[in-house]
XYZ file of C-alpha atoms in Angstrom:
659
model
C 130.359 23.813 23.604
C 133.780 24.687 22.208
C 133.036 28.449 22.538
C 131.895 27.910 26.099
C 135.170 26.173 26.932
C 137.148 28.976 25.229
C 135.252 31.576 27.248
C 135.819 29.695 30.512
C 139.474 29.236 29.720
C 139.970 32.967 29.008
C 138.021 33.842 32.154
C 140.137 31.444 34.233
C 143.352 32.829 32.745
C 142.408 36.385 33.621
C 141.571 35.524 37.243
C 144.846 33.580 37.430
C 146.818 36.540 36.130
C 145.156 38.855 38.599
C 146.000 36.576 41.525
C 149.663 36.207 40.377
C 149.998 39.985 40.305
C 148.409 40.357 43.781
C 150.494 37.438 45.114
C 153.749 39.075 43.962
C 152.894 42.276 45.877
C 151.904 40.276 48.967
C 155.178 38.242 48.686
C 157.405 41.350 48.694
C 155.367 42.827 51.580
C 156.028 39.679 53.675
C 159.739 39.842 52.780
C 159.856 43.519 53.670
C 158.305 42.999 57.096
C 160.398 39.905 57.782
C 163.682 41.486 56.741
C 163.164 44.575 58.902
C 162.140 42.517 61.954
C 165.743 41.285 61.856
C 167.167 44.348 60.123
C 166.277 46.972 62.784
C 168.140 45.192 65.686
C 170.994 44.429 63.291
C 171.379 48.096 62.260
C 171.207 49.220 65.913
C 173.881 46.699 66.847
C 176.075 47.735 63.876
C 175.833 51.383 64.986
C 176.845 50.487 68.539
C 179.616 47.991 67.827
C 181.095 49.047 64.492
C 180.592 52.818 64.438
C 180.783 53.681 68.160
C 183.281 50.882 68.758
C 181.474 49.444 71.806
C 181.725 45.687 72.233
C 178.401 44.490 73.715
C 179.400 40.947 74.735
C 182.621 39.793 73.149
C 183.867 40.078 69.547
C 183.008 36.400 68.915
C 179.466 36.638 70.317
C 178.832 39.982 68.522
C 179.810 38.328 65.198
C 177.626 35.312 65.985
C 174.654 37.667 66.589
C 175.334 39.397 63.243
C 175.396 36.031 61.497
C 172.167 34.904 63.214
C 170.319 38.179 62.474
C 171.694 38.425 58.932
C 170.974 34.781 57.896
C 167.142 35.066 57.498
C 167.474 38.471 55.779
C 170.010 37.225 53.216
C 169.192 33.543 52.746
C 165.464 33.397 53.460
C 163.862 36.728 52.530
C 166.612 37.523 50.019
C 166.978 34.008 48.554
C 165.162 34.863 45.326
C 167.584 37.782 44.782
C 170.597 35.644 45.681
C 169.523 32.845 43.320
C 168.750 35.279 40.457
C 172.047 37.137 40.938
C 174.221 33.986 41.039
C 172.484 32.694 37.887
C 174.155 35.580 36.037
C 177.556 34.084 36.742
C 176.876 30.974 34.659
C 174.504 32.484 32.089
C 176.702 35.594 31.665
C 173.563 37.813 31.880
C 174.369 40.122 34.765
C 171.761 42.366 36.423
C 171.427 44.436 39.574
C 170.881 41.253 41.568
C 174.368 40.000 40.595
C 176.102 42.757 42.599
C 173.660 42.367 45.504
C 174.157 38.596 45.569
C 177.974 38.716 45.422
C 178.322 41.612 47.827
C 176.000 40.125 50.441
C 177.414 36.576 50.255
C 181.054 37.693 50.497
C 180.183 40.145 53.295
C 178.274 37.417 55.140
C 181.070 34.855 54.714
C 183.615 37.275 56.233
C 181.769 36.759 59.579
C 182.509 33.034 59.431
C 186.118 33.511 58.196
C 186.712 36.060 60.959
C 186.687 33.192 63.472
C 189.804 31.838 61.744
C 191.462 35.271 61.791
C 191.508 35.352 57.995
C 189.563 38.561 57.510
C 187.742 41.247 59.506
C 183.985 40.808 60.065
C 181.636 42.602 57.644
C 178.655 40.186 58.060
C 176.339 42.865 59.430
C 176.706 44.777 56.129
C 175.168 41.804 54.262
C 171.806 41.990 56.134
C 171.637 45.807 55.788
C 172.249 45.663 52.037
C 169.555 43.022 51.485
C 166.945 44.765 53.763
C 167.352 48.016 51.789
C 167.163 46.139 48.480
C 163.950 44.271 49.501
C 162.401 47.636 50.448
C 163.040 48.863 46.910
C 161.559 45.740 45.386
C 158.360 46.082 47.486
C 157.910 49.675 46.407
C 158.488 48.624 42.773
C 155.895 45.807 42.952
C 153.366 48.175 44.495
C 154.020 50.827 41.871
C 153.379 48.376 39.076
C 149.700 48.079 40.070
C 147.375 45.217 39.444
C 147.148 43.342 36.186
C 144.714 44.658 33.615
C 141.381 42.866 33.442
C 139.863 44.248 30.271
C 139.185 40.829 28.676
C 137.424 39.680 31.836
C 135.317 42.846 31.782
C 134.413 42.339 28.133
C 133.386 38.737 28.737
C 131.119 39.891 31.553
C 129.173 42.104 29.109
C 127.849 39.162 27.193
C 124.407 37.714 27.885
C 124.335 34.347 29.665
C 120.766 33.289 28.639
C 118.543 33.771 25.589
C 114.833 33.228 24.925
C 114.285 31.611 21.537
C 111.141 30.914 19.567
C 110.825 27.222 18.802
C 107.641 25.656 17.336
C 105.677 28.690 18.424
C 106.878 28.397 22.071
C 109.291 30.596 24.021
C 112.217 28.546 25.439
C 115.059 29.900 27.619
C 118.405 28.418 26.731
C 122.107 29.043 27.541
C 123.780 31.527 25.161
C 126.269 28.762 24.149
C 123.332 26.765 22.735
C 122.101 29.527 20.386
C 122.703 28.576 16.779
C 122.811 30.688 13.583
C 119.220 31.008 12.336
C 117.551 30.840 15.807
C 114.931 33.577 16.393
C 115.580 35.277 19.740
C 112.914 37.276 21.590
C 114.336 40.452 23.189
C 111.995 42.327 25.502
C 112.146 45.972 26.568
C 115.187 46.740 28.779
C 116.957 43.458 27.957
C 120.350 42.955 26.333
C 120.368 41.523 22.823
C 122.144 38.123 23.269
C 124.032 37.919 19.962
C 124.535 39.617 16.576
C 121.532 39.254 14.329
C 118.903 40.751 12.056
C 115.454 41.997 13.133
C 112.715 39.816 11.625
C 109.775 41.333 13.527
C 109.081 44.344 15.788
C 110.338 47.918 16.114
C 112.335 49.516 18.891
C 115.166 51.913 19.764
C 118.415 50.151 20.718
C 121.033 51.710 22.982
C 124.308 50.923 21.193
C 126.396 53.342 23.293
C 128.330 50.521 24.974
C 129.604 49.485 21.545
C 129.623 52.662 19.471
C 130.015 55.240 22.213
C 127.236 57.256 20.550
C 124.670 58.443 23.060
C 121.526 58.526 20.896
C 119.758 55.157 20.540
C 119.386 53.756 17.065
C 115.921 53.000 15.652
C 115.598 49.345 14.613
C 112.910 47.806 12.432
C 112.516 44.649 10.302
C 115.639 43.995 8.220
C 118.006 46.041 10.492
C 121.154 44.528 12.007
C 121.658 44.447 15.765
C 124.808 43.831 17.829
C 125.087 41.461 20.789
C 125.272 43.015 24.322
C 123.462 46.225 23.191
C 120.259 47.143 25.068
C 116.740 47.031 23.625
C 114.899 50.064 24.962
C 111.182 50.269 24.443
C 109.735 47.525 22.289
C 109.858 43.773 21.638
C 112.287 42.649 18.951
C 112.450 39.261 17.267
C 116.087 38.819 16.253
C 117.376 36.093 13.931
C 120.895 35.121 15.045
C 123.458 35.687 12.239
C 126.683 35.327 14.289
C 127.349 33.322 17.444
C 130.297 32.595 19.756
C 133.652 33.815 18.530
C 132.193 35.386 15.338
C 130.194 38.094 17.166
C 131.133 41.736 17.273
C 131.896 41.535 21.010
C 134.191 38.542 20.464
C 135.896 40.526 17.671
C 136.495 43.474 20.021
C 137.947 41.037 22.574
C 140.331 39.734 19.893
C 141.348 43.278 18.889
C 142.114 44.192 22.498
C 144.247 41.044 22.892
C 146.136 41.793 19.667
C 146.699 45.430 20.558
C 148.200 44.510 23.895
C 151.702 44.572 22.472
C 154.463 45.501 24.841
C 155.082 49.211 25.273
C 158.401 50.965 26.124
C 159.240 49.717 29.641
C 160.070 52.521 32.010
C 162.988 50.574 33.406
C 164.612 50.162 30.013
C 167.117 53.022 30.467
C 168.168 51.740 33.897
C 168.416 48.141 32.640
C 170.574 49.139 29.665
C 173.076 50.977 31.857
C 172.965 48.247 34.493
C 173.719 45.530 31.915
C 177.022 47.265 31.145
C 177.656 48.711 34.633
C 177.464 45.390 36.559
C 180.081 43.410 34.544
C 182.425 46.443 34.692
C 182.067 46.613 38.475
C 182.649 42.859 38.808
C 185.890 43.077 36.791
C 186.918 46.193 38.741
C 186.270 44.349 42.012
C 188.430 41.404 41.018
C 191.275 43.726 39.847
C 191.020 45.785 43.051
C 191.155 42.638 45.222
C 194.136 41.207 43.234
C 196.069 44.485 43.371
C 195.561 45.061 47.112
C 196.484 41.475 47.970
C 199.531 41.570 45.650
C 200.891 44.884 46.903
C 200.046 44.583 50.620
C 200.014 40.822 51.108
C 197.022 41.312 53.457
C 194.085 39.088 52.426
C 191.742 40.704 54.976
C 192.537 44.221 53.785
C 192.177 43.207 50.073
C 188.865 41.539 50.811
C 187.603 44.571 52.800
C 188.414 46.950 49.899
C 186.797 44.552 47.369
C 183.589 44.348 49.467
C 183.618 48.183 49.723
C 183.723 48.416 45.937
C 180.866 45.906 45.569
C 178.759 47.566 48.243
C 179.313 51.176 47.134
C 178.599 50.164 43.482
C 175.522 48.175 44.470
C 172.840 50.173 42.679
C 170.089 50.077 45.352
C 169.316 53.749 44.717
C 168.945 52.749 41.051
C 166.376 50.157 42.106
C 164.477 52.854 43.899
C 164.951 55.668 41.346
C 162.053 54.653 39.085
C 159.426 53.150 41.414
C 159.681 55.859 44.088
C 159.272 58.620 41.527
C 156.367 56.737 40.048
C 154.674 56.336 43.446
C 154.974 60.063 44.226
C 153.745 60.935 40.744
C 150.840 58.507 41.128
C 149.869 60.077 44.466
C 149.885 63.593 43.023
C 147.917 62.386 40.034
C 145.300 60.636 42.212
C 144.627 63.914 44.067
C 144.055 65.614 40.726
C 141.891 62.756 39.404
C 144.658 61.359 37.138
C 145.029 57.663 37.803
C 148.266 56.150 36.452
C 147.482 52.525 35.637
C 150.622 51.718 33.663
C 153.964 53.175 34.666
C 155.303 52.929 31.107
C 152.962 55.765 30.092
C 155.097 58.181 32.126
C 158.094 57.525 29.912
C 156.110 57.282 26.696
C 154.047 60.459 27.209
C 157.037 62.768 26.712
C 157.391 61.496 23.127
C 153.722 61.970 22.238
C 153.035 64.698 19.681
C 149.620 63.546 18.417
C 146.526 63.378 20.637
C 143.488 61.664 19.153
C 140.093 62.344 20.775
C 136.991 60.210 20.511
C 133.985 62.587 20.139
C 131.052 61.272 22.153
C 131.505 61.277 25.908
C 135.047 62.587 25.564
C 134.804 66.010 23.883
C 131.014 66.002 24.312
C 128.921 65.116 27.354
C 127.531 61.974 25.743
C 124.020 63.056 26.662
C 121.611 64.930 24.318
C 120.557 68.443 25.395
C 118.376 71.180 23.814
C 120.788 73.656 22.324
C 118.601 75.921 20.163
C 114.981 77.034 19.913
C 113.033 79.097 17.412
C 109.368 80.012 17.144
C 107.039 82.736 15.896
C 104.538 82.292 18.678
C 104.788 82.300 22.490
C 107.869 80.314 23.541
C 106.102 79.242 26.743
C 103.187 77.820 24.707
C 105.494 75.808 22.417
C 107.314 74.270 25.417
C 103.971 73.366 27.062
C 102.846 71.574 23.904
C 106.228 69.887 23.229
C 106.868 68.968 26.892
C 103.386 67.417 27.380
C 103.663 65.281 24.247
C 107.304 64.188 24.616
C 106.698 63.217 28.289
C 104.976 60.118 26.974
C 108.053 58.999 24.996
C 111.159 57.217 26.425
C 113.465 58.440 23.648
C 116.538 60.372 24.878
C 115.698 63.285 22.493
C 112.253 63.405 24.043
C 113.780 63.351 27.544
C 116.037 66.289 26.560
C 112.968 68.300 25.408
C 111.016 67.437 28.617
C 113.937 68.495 30.762
C 114.304 71.790 28.918
C 110.526 72.468 29.048
C 110.664 72.086 32.862
C 106.878 71.884 33.239
C 105.280 71.442 36.654
C 101.959 70.488 35.144
C 101.478 68.663 31.838
C 98.576 69.055 29.408
C 96.321 66.057 28.807
C 97.299 64.175 25.585
C 94.971 61.816 23.726
C 95.577 59.288 20.958
C 99.371 59.552 21.528
C 101.492 57.603 19.065
C 105.224 57.012 18.570
C 106.153 57.245 14.901
C 109.314 55.144 14.937
C 112.366 57.018 13.666
C 110.359 60.103 12.720
C 108.714 61.597 15.818
C 105.489 61.588 17.889
C 101.872 62.708 17.482
C 98.769 63.201 19.613
C 95.822 65.484 20.393
C 95.807 68.208 23.010
C 92.161 69.253 23.258
C 90.934 69.269 19.674
C 94.286 70.304 18.211
C 96.444 67.747 16.352
C 100.087 68.073 17.442
C 102.886 66.465 15.415
C 106.571 66.738 16.543
C 109.242 65.216 14.364
C 111.842 65.532 11.607
C 111.587 66.760 8.012
C 110.497 63.292 6.857
C 107.480 63.297 9.145
C 106.504 66.833 8.112
C 106.713 65.829 4.450
C 104.525 62.785 5.153
C 101.899 65.025 6.811
C 102.253 67.649 4.036
C 103.188 70.357 6.568
C 104.700 73.464 4.954
C 108.035 74.642 6.395
C 107.688 78.190 5.007
C 109.268 80.787 7.290
C 111.189 78.098 9.189
C 113.236 76.523 6.370
C 116.381 78.669 7.014
C 116.413 77.931 10.752
C 115.891 74.195 10.231
C 118.741 74.120 7.666
C 120.956 76.157 10.005
C 120.450 73.686 12.895
C 120.857 70.663 10.597
C 124.094 72.071 9.140
C 125.513 72.195 12.632
C 124.887 68.458 12.919
C 121.991 68.803 15.356
C 118.894 66.669 15.642
C 116.120 69.074 14.612
C 112.537 68.529 15.828
C 109.770 70.527 14.200
C 106.634 71.261 16.260
C 103.381 71.563 14.287
C 99.858 72.331 15.440
C 96.974 71.504 13.079
C 99.452 71.141 10.141
C 101.129 74.496 10.822
C 104.696 74.835 12.159
C 104.830 76.770 15.424
C 108.410 76.073 16.539
C 111.730 74.314 15.918
C 113.849 72.645 18.650
C 117.484 71.581 18.088
C 118.934 68.809 20.242
C 122.600 67.892 20.267
C 125.226 66.140 22.321
C 126.566 69.269 24.084
C 130.283 70.084 24.266
C 131.807 69.724 27.769
C 132.377 73.105 29.348
C 136.130 72.753 29.553
C 136.803 71.012 26.247
C 137.548 74.326 24.467
C 140.170 75.451 27.028
C 141.826 72.023 27.089
C 142.156 71.851 23.285
C 143.380 75.446 23.225
C 146.201 74.588 25.674
C 147.206 71.513 23.682
C 147.323 73.635 20.484
C 149.458 76.245 22.243
C 151.854 73.490 23.450
C 152.336 72.383 19.857
C 150.402 69.128 20.007
C 148.481 67.892 16.959
C 144.861 67.386 18.184
C 142.674 65.132 16.033
C 138.981 64.205 16.556
C 137.759 60.771 15.521
C 134.079 59.975 15.133
C 131.513 57.797 13.404
C 129.558 60.960 12.487
C 129.416 62.296 8.988
C 131.899 64.959 7.802
C 129.503 67.900 8.255
C 128.523 67.072 11.856
C 132.134 66.310 12.754
C 133.409 69.598 11.321
C 130.727 71.512 13.266
C 131.837 69.969 16.619
C 135.574 70.306 15.787
C 135.119 73.971 14.959
C 133.415 74.612 18.316
C 136.308 73.183 20.313
C 139.171 74.413 18.103
C 140.288 71.111 16.574
C 141.640 71.547 13.056
C 141.897 67.859 12.036
C 139.051 65.306 11.951
C 138.693 61.661 10.937
C 134.979 61.127 10.257
C 132.755 58.180 9.185
C 134.947 55.770 11.208
C 133.411 52.392 11.988
C 133.818 51.417 15.678
C 136.142 48.538 14.958
C 138.390 50.750 12.698
C 139.532 53.233 15.351
C 142.529 51.140 16.328
C 143.567 50.880 12.667
C 143.379 54.673 12.285
C 145.612 55.112 15.367
C 148.066 52.620 13.835
C 148.120 54.619 10.619
C 148.897 57.798 12.533
C 151.753 55.990 14.310
C 153.315 55.457 10.873
C 155.409 52.345 11.705
C 156.572 53.773 15.038
C 157.639 57.168 13.687
C 154.934 58.999 15.660
C 153.882 58.513 19.271
C 150.091 58.814 19.622
C 147.899 59.298 22.683
C 144.246 58.271 22.337
C 141.480 59.650 24.584
C 138.216 57.689 24.710
C 135.450 56.308 26.886
C 133.468 53.563 25.033
C 133.881 49.819 24.528
C 134.681 50.489 20.899
C 137.557 52.680 22.087
C 139.263 49.812 23.965
C 141.338 48.492 21.009
C 142.403 52.054 20.097
C 143.342 52.787 23.724
C 145.543 49.710 23.639
C 146.976 50.415 20.186
C 147.987 53.972 21.154
C 151.361 54.558 22.745
C 149.428 56.132 25.626
C 145.739 55.285 26.189
C 143.830 57.917 28.238
C 140.416 56.752 29.406
C 137.626 58.904 30.744
C 136.520 57.861 34.261
C 132.845 58.248 33.289
C 133.328 55.737 30.486
C 132.733 51.992 30.323
C 134.735 49.624 32.557
C 136.503 48.161 29.533
C 137.685 51.576 28.361
C 138.949 52.384 31.851
C 140.742 49.008 32.116
C 142.332 49.539 28.672
C 143.725 52.968 29.507
C 147.280 53.605 30.688
C 145.945 56.765 32.380
C 142.391 57.246 33.661
C 140.861 60.710 34.117
C 138.542 60.253 37.100
C 136.891 63.684 36.563
C 136.247 62.980 32.880
C 137.454 66.438 32.000
C 139.726 67.098 29.020
C 141.715 69.535 31.174
C 142.903 66.271 32.764
C 144.626 65.410 29.470
C 146.792 68.556 29.705
C 147.449 67.930 33.429
C 148.351 64.278 32.688
C 150.890 65.394 30.080
C 152.416 67.894 32.564
C 152.413 65.270 35.370
C 154.030 62.676 33.109
C 156.777 65.082 32.056
C 157.459 66.195 35.620
C 157.528 62.590 36.899
C 159.852 61.417 34.140
C 162.089 64.414 34.801
C 162.412 63.177 38.402
C 163.116 59.633 37.224
C 165.950 60.929 35.003
C 167.314 63.058 37.890
C 167.234 60.083 40.229
C 168.970 57.837 37.703
C 171.604 60.555 37.269
C 172.186 60.875 41.050
C 172.243 57.103 41.480
C 175.066 56.785 38.933
C 176.840 60.083 39.692
C 177.207 58.957 43.280
C 178.782 55.719 42.031
C 181.146 57.538 39.678
C 182.467 59.634 42.609
C 182.383 56.903 45.316
C 183.823 53.904 43.417
C 187.343 55.409 42.866
C 187.419 56.307 46.609
C 186.548 52.705 47.431
C 189.138 51.323 44.977
C 191.770 53.524 46.634
C 190.977 51.791 49.944
C 189.738 55.002 51.579
C 186.259 53.632 52.265
C 185.480 51.137 54.963
C 182.618 48.745 54.017
C 180.541 50.144 56.893
C 180.956 53.715 55.582
C 180.265 52.364 52.079
C 177.036 50.828 53.330
C 175.993 54.103 55.042
C 176.855 56.044 51.845
C 174.850 53.577 49.772
C 171.892 53.957 52.164
C 172.211 57.755 51.969
C 172.121 57.574 48.143
C 168.774 55.785 48.452
C 167.532 58.442 50.894
C 168.657 61.135 48.404
C 166.664 59.472 45.657
C 163.539 59.212 47.814
C 163.848 62.872 48.963
C 164.349 64.083 45.399
C 161.297 62.124 44.267
C 159.214 63.779 47.003
C 160.252 67.203 45.691
C 157.905 66.337 42.802
C 155.060 67.424 45.077
C 156.134 71.001 44.510
C 155.874 70.758 40.720
C 153.134 72.809 39.099
C 150.815 70.419 37.236
């Protein structure tokens, strides 16, 4: 019951997080639309009255219209910004909102004070500043994307019901009611409800969703099984050894949660500069105001210059610099099948020097194929024999042989039998056919003379080797392996030429791993790694933060490693949990995408740095001009808007970059 409540709580939390993220985006969208409904007529009126110098009604009525149009923009749609900015004045933690808040409020109040002939009216500037700022915030919220749902995805993998054997009867119960020691009946095609040990039956179990390995694992009495894996072709009686939060799946969930540590935020550079920049500008504004009032004795003039300084220094372009570059980069990536899920990866990727690749489904296709064939008789005859016999088996190796044989008509097979974990046998006509591994041939006392070298050659390459015998005599050898993806070699070659350290990580033994690594050009391997240890290996490579590591994977067992890595790159053909755990997702599942993702990240971050430079460079030039009183607040507002346009235009130049 407790586990059930924990599951429901986690599930509820995830849904809540997702809705909060979606609500934030919807909130800024509403503010954006609302602010520009009032902002467009306000800007038109400002252009007519303040720039062209045409009085539409009378000065008093024009100011009143500015105040009416500006009020909802500043104090309704911009209230969150105003409140956050003003908080800085009593907490002494100033941010970008502080300048926006002060600039807009002072500018707005000048409209009211203008009725008493104290100052000139700058109230229209207030609405324009806030409308532009809200636009930046909307783009930023959209660029952030939706909250990750990997825990929710993991929970969905678990089985909801289980059939247990009680007093000789089959009873269906809720998974929460399963206790350690219960015997669960798992039929063909069903998910195994919880971790356990086989007490009766034999079958092949698809563990790819946990291990990432494509070939099913043969299970018999005494073997361990993992919850959420799929029983393929036989009935298994499984005694539950772990339930609830002790299961492997629950352990993976915990690892993902723990590995979700915060990564380098892309806004960090901007925030650091802003945290110093804002207080400096506030002090400068006060000094400017005091000097102008002291030397000229004109309050209106001093206030106008001070507002100009606040407005021109208001880093709206800084607010846009990061998200707009990220949006353009995301768009380019999407066209190339590179989906940027976490903006932080753009900044982090440039520091990555080590790229770790999972083997199955990442470097390889994740699907067994016939790679080699050898016989001393007619090749066509061997394929007819092998194809006809293996057609009756559901094993993926058998399916690979059947596909390669490509027969239109199959020979009649009698007395067919699956020899679990060893092979198959049957009679075609009066000939006894046995297809299987060395163990099976040894059992049947079949001599391997003349074929020993070929069998050893295939086995040394880490391939599953099936020996075909007819009437106790070997007639052919078929090698099946998880084939390398066509473009894996070129992708690894490019990474090597760029100076990256490429490492392959796999649960395979050293010999098989070396064979695959050699084929693709990877010099370093980490073999014999248990699924749950991948994240730990990534952590070791990071060496207490000295190295930045990217991890490329596609299976459930890769999720913690994808999270632990500084940049997690998930293959689009992989499991949902792997995709949700990745910072970048390669929709085409091609390793060339890894090279393109690195290039795209570097190009996008280059644009972000350029935009940040222009945002501040413009301030460095414009602020002294404003302090000198040579910049009217209206001109300052236009200049500020133009700086934002410059940033957006520069970001769009990213489309020309060669990825």
